[in-house]
Amino acid sequence: MSAIREYWRVTALVVLLLLSSVALFAPGLAEPAAEDGTVAQQSSATNLQYGLDLSGGARVRATVDGVTATGVNVTQDNQNEITQTVADELDLRLADVRARPGQNGGTVEAFGEVSESELQTALDNSGYEYDSVDPGVTEATRTDIVETLQAKIDASGFAAANVQDVQAQTGQGTHYIVVEAANRNVSEVTDLMTSRGVVTIYANFPRDGEQVNETVLSQEQLQEGQIGVPTTVRGGQPAVPVTLSDDVASQYAADMTEYGFADEGAGGTCEFENGSANEGDYCLLTVRDGEVVYSASVVEELGRSFANGEFVKDPSFVITATSMEEARQLNVDLRAGSLPAPLSVEDTFFMAPSMGSQFKTYSLITGILAVFAVSGAVFFRYREPRIALPMIVTALSEVYILLGFAATVNLALDLSHIAGLIAVVGTGVDDLVIIADEVMAEQVSSRRVFQSRFRKALWVIGAAAATTIIAMSPLAVLSLGDLRGFAIITILGVIVGVVVTRPAYGDILRRLLTMDR
């Protein structure tokens, strides 16, 4: 125990290496199953995940369709009124207009194909004053979009995928929603981004000699309940089990009874084709993004349960689909919610998996060459394996710990991260050389002398690390593409080095140089 206390820095390094090994190689820690039970594709023998550069995949960049009026007097009291009024003026759904109070004046956003002049006219006609109307949406809406897309990705089981709100550093500073997904093609990512995922259940029934549609369950009402895992029901039909909340179930049963679905004879056939049902049919329609994805009649037993109250006691049913893929998509939409605003794809990028595999091989070769080069230089300088070998092992341990961290947070490694890891090796060895040179400048006569020289070297290293972190911070914060990954890995490597590995090397060096003193 005394040795552990005396060399606690080495102990901390060993613990971190063990934890990194668990993160890198323990089965089941990477690519968690999606919420619908599907599992993402395993990327390698380790738990590391690779980005577009190293595994291939797609990057899609899109803008948000919408305009925003600022300086509108929006309060908690008139928020709903403004939303309803502007939506009526623009002939939009309530979900496509958002009025939000703010400290410096509220905002009113209109989503979709709405021009600035149209929103201005709507506000003028409604008598609401405003400061300006500009293209784009607010930061709050962009954050909602990013969170919703990330939730859809997580529920879909995409591996090594992420969503970002990126602002262009040139021109008008346009904001883009960027999705990067490894092992996916452009069409998959584009479908994910351009599909708003609005799921609604309509009742189609006869009234006054015509077939009419009435909304009986909105997406928000469905999400108040419980969404089950996609499954197959009787007859092999794919479906998503849903359990409604008590309030929604009561309203749903009342509506279905009012619309005649509990009447005798309503449980017959439902023929819904080309956007309309046969005259006199009672159909329940599942609509996604305005398109009917499934239609069916209500069985008589279920219809009777609406009227006699049995359905409210057990408000569970299934939303059927035409295929399991469609059922999974409905599940994702219901769990993650719908996008608050539509997106328009601006540009796409695709990296072939074969090319990504080549880059992965080249990166490995580059890393090995870097290690040999550094090792050769260190052995040439000190010509003592007991000094040089711990130095190289300690420097490589920084890389190992960073890889363990990447596996823990599911960081998708790309070429910028590899460049950062190589830079970490270089800066790490550089700092270790400073330590060795400082303490070995003269013969070490005692542990006290060693500690004095070591602290002096550590101050130099700490100052250099602080300079590096300050210099890299803007690159890590700003949206500068690949430079951001390089900066983040470099900063993390410097922090790990200063806090753990370089002090640990000091302990090892002290043990080697002061064993008998």
CSV table of C-alpha atoms in Angstrom, one decimal, residues 275-502:
chain,number,residue,atom,x,y,z
A,275,GLY,CA,-57.1,9.8,-51.7
A,276,SER,CA,-60.7,8.9,-51.1
A,277,ALA,CA,-62.8,6.1,-49.7
A,278,ASN,CA,-65.9,4.4,-51.1
A,279,GLU,CA,-69.1,6.1,-50.2
A,280,GLY,CA,-70.4,5.0,-46.8
A,281,ASP,CA,-67.1,3.4,-45.6
A,282,TYR,CA,-65.7,4.0,-42.2
A,283,CYS,CA,-61.9,4.2,-42.3
A,284,LEU,CA,-59.2,4.9,-39.9
A,285,LEU,CA,-56.3,6.6,-41.7
A,286,THR,CA,-52.7,6.7,-40.6
A,287,VAL,CA,-51.1,9.8,-42.2
A,288,ARG,CA,-47.4,10.6,-42.2
A,289,ASP,CA,-46.3,14.0,-43.6
A,290,GLY,CA,-49.6,14.3,-45.3
A,291,GLU,CA,-49.5,11.0,-47.0
A,292,VAL,CA,-51.8,8.1,-46.1
A,293,VAL,CA,-49.5,5.2,-45.2
A,294,TYR,CA,-52.2,2.9,-44.0
A,295,SER,CA,-56.0,2.6,-44.0
A,296,ALA,CA,-58.3,0.1,-42.3
A,297,SER,CA,-61.7,-0.3,-40.9
A,298,VAL,CA,-62.4,-0.6,-37.2
A,299,VAL,CA,-63.5,-4.1,-36.1
A,300,GLU,CA,-66.9,-4.2,-34.5
A,301,GLU,CA,-65.7,-5.4,-31.2
A,302,LEU,CA,-63.4,-2.3,-30.9
A,303,GLY,CA,-66.2,-0.1,-32.2
A,304,ARG,CA,-68.5,-1.3,-29.4
A,305,SER,CA,-65.7,-0.7,-26.8
A,306,PHE,CA,-65.7,3.0,-27.7
A,307,ALA,CA,-69.4,3.3,-26.8
A,308,ASN,CA,-69.5,1.0,-23.7
A,309,GLY,CA,-66.4,2.5,-22.0
A,310,GLU,CA,-64.2,-0.6,-22.2
A,311,PHE,CA,-61.7,1.1,-24.5
A,312,VAL,CA,-61.0,3.8,-21.9
A,313,LYS,CA,-60.2,1.1,-19.3
A,314,ASP,CA,-57.6,-0.4,-21.6
A,315,PRO,CA,-56.7,2.2,-24.1
A,316,SER,CA,-54.2,0.1,-26.1
A,317,PHE,CA,-54.3,-0.5,-29.8
A,318,VAL,CA,-51.9,-0.8,-32.7
A,319,ILE,CA,-51.0,1.5,-35.6
A,320,THR,CA,-50.6,-0.9,-38.5
A,321,ALA,CA,-48.3,-0.4,-41.4
A,322,THR,CA,-47.7,-1.9,-44.8
A,323,SER,CA,-44.2,-3.1,-44.0
A,324,MET,CA,-41.9,-3.6,-41.1
A,325,GLU,CA,-39.6,-0.8,-42.4
A,326,GLU,CA,-42.6,1.6,-42.4
A,327,ALA,CA,-43.6,0.4,-38.9
A,328,ARG,CA,-40.0,1.2,-37.7
A,329,GLN,CA,-40.2,4.7,-39.3
A,330,LEU,CA,-43.6,5.3,-37.6
A,331,ASN,CA,-42.0,4.2,-34.3
A,332,VAL,CA,-39.1,6.6,-34.8
A,333,ASP,CA,-41.4,9.5,-35.6
A,334,LEU,CA,-43.6,8.9,-32.6
A,335,ARG,CA,-40.7,8.5,-30.2
A,336,ALA,CA,-38.5,11.4,-31.5
A,337,GLY,CA,-41.3,13.8,-32.5
A,338,SER,CA,-41.6,15.8,-35.7
A,339,LEU,CA,-39.2,18.5,-37.0
A,340,PRO,CA,-40.6,21.9,-36.1
A,341,ALA,CA,-39.6,23.3,-39.5
A,342,PRO,CA,-38.8,21.8,-42.9
A,343,LEU,CA,-35.3,21.6,-44.2
A,344,SER,CA,-33.9,22.2,-47.7
A,345,VAL,CA,-30.8,20.3,-48.7
A,346,GLU,CA,-28.0,22.5,-49.9
A,347,ASP,CA,-25.3,20.1,-50.7
A,348,THR,CA,-24.2,16.5,-50.0
A,349,PHE,CA,-21.0,14.6,-49.7
A,350,PHE,CA,-20.4,10.9,-50.0
A,351,MET,CA,-17.3,8.9,-49.1
A,352,ALA,CA,-17.1,5.4,-50.5
A,353,PRO,CA,-16.4,2.8,-47.8
A,354,SER,CA,-13.5,1.3,-49.9
A,355,MET,CA,-11.8,4.7,-49.9
A,356,GLY,CA,-12.4,5.1,-46.2
A,357,SER,CA,-10.8,1.7,-45.6
A,358,GLN,CA,-7.8,2.9,-47.5
A,359,PHE,CA,-7.5,6.0,-45.4
A,360,LYS,CA,-7.8,3.9,-42.3
A,361,THR,CA,-4.9,1.7,-43.4
A,362,TYR,CA,-2.8,4.8,-44.4
A,363,SER,CA,-3.6,6.4,-41.0
A,364,LEU,CA,-2.4,3.2,-39.2
A,365,ILE,CA,0.8,3.2,-41.2
A,366,THR,CA,1.4,6.9,-40.5
A,367,GLY,CA,0.9,6.3,-36.8
A,368,ILE,CA,3.4,3.4,-36.8
A,369,LEU,CA,6.0,5.4,-38.7
A,370,ALA,CA,5.5,8.3,-36.3
A,371,VAL,CA,6.1,6.0,-33.3
A,372,PHE,CA,9.2,4.5,-34.9
A,373,ALA,CA,10.5,8.0,-35.7
A,374,VAL,CA,10.0,9.3,-32.2
A,375,SER,CA,11.4,6.1,-30.6
A,376,GLY,CA,14.5,6.3,-32.8
A,377,ALA,CA,15.1,10.0,-31.9
A,378,VAL,CA,14.7,9.3,-28.2
A,379,PHE,CA,17.0,6.3,-28.2
A,380,PHE,CA,19.6,8.3,-30.2
A,381,ARG,CA,19.5,11.2,-27.7
A,382,TYR,CA,19.7,9.2,-24.4
A,383,ARG,CA,21.2,5.9,-25.5
A,384,GLU,CA,19.8,4.4,-22.3
A,385,PRO,CA,16.8,2.1,-22.7
A,386,ARG,CA,15.8,2.6,-19.0
A,387,ILE,CA,15.3,6.3,-19.7
A,388,ALA,CA,14.0,6.1,-23.3
A,389,LEU,CA,11.7,3.2,-23.1
A,390,PRO,CA,9.4,4.5,-20.2
A,391,MET,CA,9.3,7.8,-22.1
A,392,ILE,CA,8.0,6.2,-25.3
A,393,VAL,CA,5.5,4.0,-23.4
A,394,THR,CA,4.3,6.9,-21.4
A,395,ALA,CA,3.8,9.0,-24.5
A,396,LEU,CA,1.9,6.2,-26.2
A,397,SER,CA,-0.3,5.7,-23.2
A,398,GLU,CA,-1.7,9.2,-23.8
A,399,VAL,CA,-2.9,8.1,-27.2
A,400,TYR,CA,-4.4,4.9,-25.7
A,401,ILE,CA,-6.3,6.9,-23.1
A,402,LEU,CA,-7.6,9.3,-25.7
A,403,LEU,CA,-8.8,6.3,-27.8
A,404,GLY,CA,-10.5,4.9,-24.7
A,405,PHE,CA,-12.2,8.3,-24.2
A,406,ALA,CA,-13.3,8.3,-27.9
A,407,ALA,CA,-14.8,4.9,-27.5
A,408,THR,CA,-16.6,5.9,-24.3
A,409,VAL,CA,-18.3,9.0,-25.8
A,410,ASN,CA,-18.8,7.3,-29.2
A,411,LEU,CA,-16.6,9.9,-30.9
A,412,ALA,CA,-16.5,9.1,-34.6
A,413,LEU,CA,-12.8,9.3,-35.5
A,414,ASP,CA,-11.8,10.9,-38.7
A,415,LEU,CA,-8.5,12.1,-40.3
A,416,SER,CA,-8.5,15.3,-38.2
A,417,HIS,CA,-8.6,13.3,-35.0
A,418,ILE,CA,-5.8,11.0,-36.2
A,419,ALA,CA,-3.7,14.2,-36.9
A,420,GLY,CA,-4.5,15.3,-33.4
A,421,LEU,CA,-3.3,12.0,-32.0
A,422,ILE,CA,0.0,12.2,-33.9
A,423,ALA,CA,0.4,15.7,-32.6
A,424,VAL,CA,-0.2,14.5,-29.1
A,425,VAL,CA,2.6,11.9,-29.5
A,426,GLY,CA,4.9,14.7,-30.6
A,427,THR,CA,4.0,17.2,-27.9
A,428,GLY,CA,4.0,14.4,-25.3
A,429,VAL,CA,7.5,13.3,-26.1
A,430,ASP,CA,8.7,16.8,-26.3
A,431,ASP,CA,7.5,17.5,-22.7
A,432,LEU,CA,9.0,14.2,-21.5
A,433,VAL,CA,12.3,15.2,-23.0
A,434,ILE,CA,12.1,18.5,-21.1
A,435,ILE,CA,11.6,16.6,-17.8
A,436,ALA,CA,14.4,14.2,-18.5
A,437,ASP,CA,16.9,16.9,-19.5
A,438,GLU,CA,16.0,19.1,-16.5
A,439,VAL,CA,16.4,16.4,-13.9
A,440,MET,CA,19.4,14.8,-15.6
A,441,ALA,CA,21.3,18.1,-16.3
A,442,GLU,CA,23.5,17.2,-13.3
A,443,GLN,CA,23.8,14.1,-11.2
A,444,VAL,CA,20.8,13.6,-9.0
A,445,SER,CA,22.1,13.5,-5.5
A,446,SER,CA,18.8,12.9,-3.6
A,447,ARG,CA,15.1,12.7,-4.0
A,448,ARG,CA,14.8,16.3,-2.8
A,449,VAL,CA,17.0,17.5,-5.6
A,450,PHE,CA,15.0,15.4,-8.0
A,451,GLN,CA,11.7,16.9,-6.8
A,452,SER,CA,13.0,20.4,-7.1
A,453,ARG,CA,14.2,19.9,-10.7
A,454,PHE,CA,11.0,18.0,-11.6
A,455,ARG,CA,8.8,20.8,-10.3
A,456,LYS,CA,10.8,23.3,-12.3
A,457,ALA,CA,10.3,21.2,-15.5
A,458,LEU,CA,6.6,20.7,-14.7
A,459,TRP,CA,6.1,24.5,-14.5
A,460,VAL,CA,7.6,24.9,-17.9
A,461,ILE,CA,5.4,22.1,-19.3
A,462,GLY,CA,2.3,23.6,-17.6
A,463,ALA,CA,3.0,27.0,-19.1
A,464,ALA,CA,3.5,25.5,-22.6
A,465,ALA,CA,0.3,23.4,-22.2
A,466,ALA,CA,-1.7,26.5,-21.2
A,467,THR,CA,-0.4,28.3,-24.3
A,468,THR,CA,-1.4,25.4,-26.5
A,469,ILE,CA,-4.9,25.2,-25.0
A,470,ILE,CA,-5.4,29.0,-25.4
A,471,ALA,CA,-4.2,28.8,-29.0
A,472,MET,CA,-6.4,25.8,-29.8
A,473,SER,CA,-9.5,27.0,-28.1
A,474,PRO,CA,-10.9,29.2,-30.9
A,475,LEU,CA,-10.5,26.3,-33.3
A,476,ALA,CA,-12.3,24.0,-30.9
A,477,VAL,CA,-15.2,26.4,-30.5
A,478,LEU,CA,-15.7,27.8,-33.9
A,479,SER,CA,-17.2,25.8,-36.7
A,480,LEU,CA,-14.1,25.4,-38.8
A,481,GLY,CA,-14.7,21.9,-40.1
A,482,ASP,CA,-12.0,19.4,-39.7
A,483,LEU,CA,-9.8,21.8,-37.7
A,484,ARG,CA,-12.2,21.5,-34.8
A,485,GLY,CA,-11.6,17.8,-34.4
A,486,PHE,CA,-7.8,18.3,-34.5
A,487,ALA,CA,-8.0,21.1,-31.9
A,488,ILE,CA,-10.3,19.1,-29.5
A,489,ILE,CA,-8.0,16.0,-29.6
A,490,THR,CA,-4.9,18.1,-29.1
A,491,ILE,CA,-6.4,20.0,-26.1
A,492,LEU,CA,-7.6,16.7,-24.5
A,493,GLY,CA,-4.1,15.2,-25.1
A,494,VAL,CA,-2.4,18.1,-23.5
A,495,ILE,CA,-4.7,18.0,-20.4
A,496,VAL,CA,-4.2,14.2,-20.0
A,497,GLY,CA,-0.5,14.7,-20.4
A,498,VAL,CA,-0.2,17.5,-17.8
A,499,VAL,CA,-2.5,16.0,-15.3
A,500,VAL,CA,-1.7,12.2,-15.5
A,501,THR,CA,1.0,10.9,-17.8
A,502,ARG,CA,3.9,13.5,-17.4
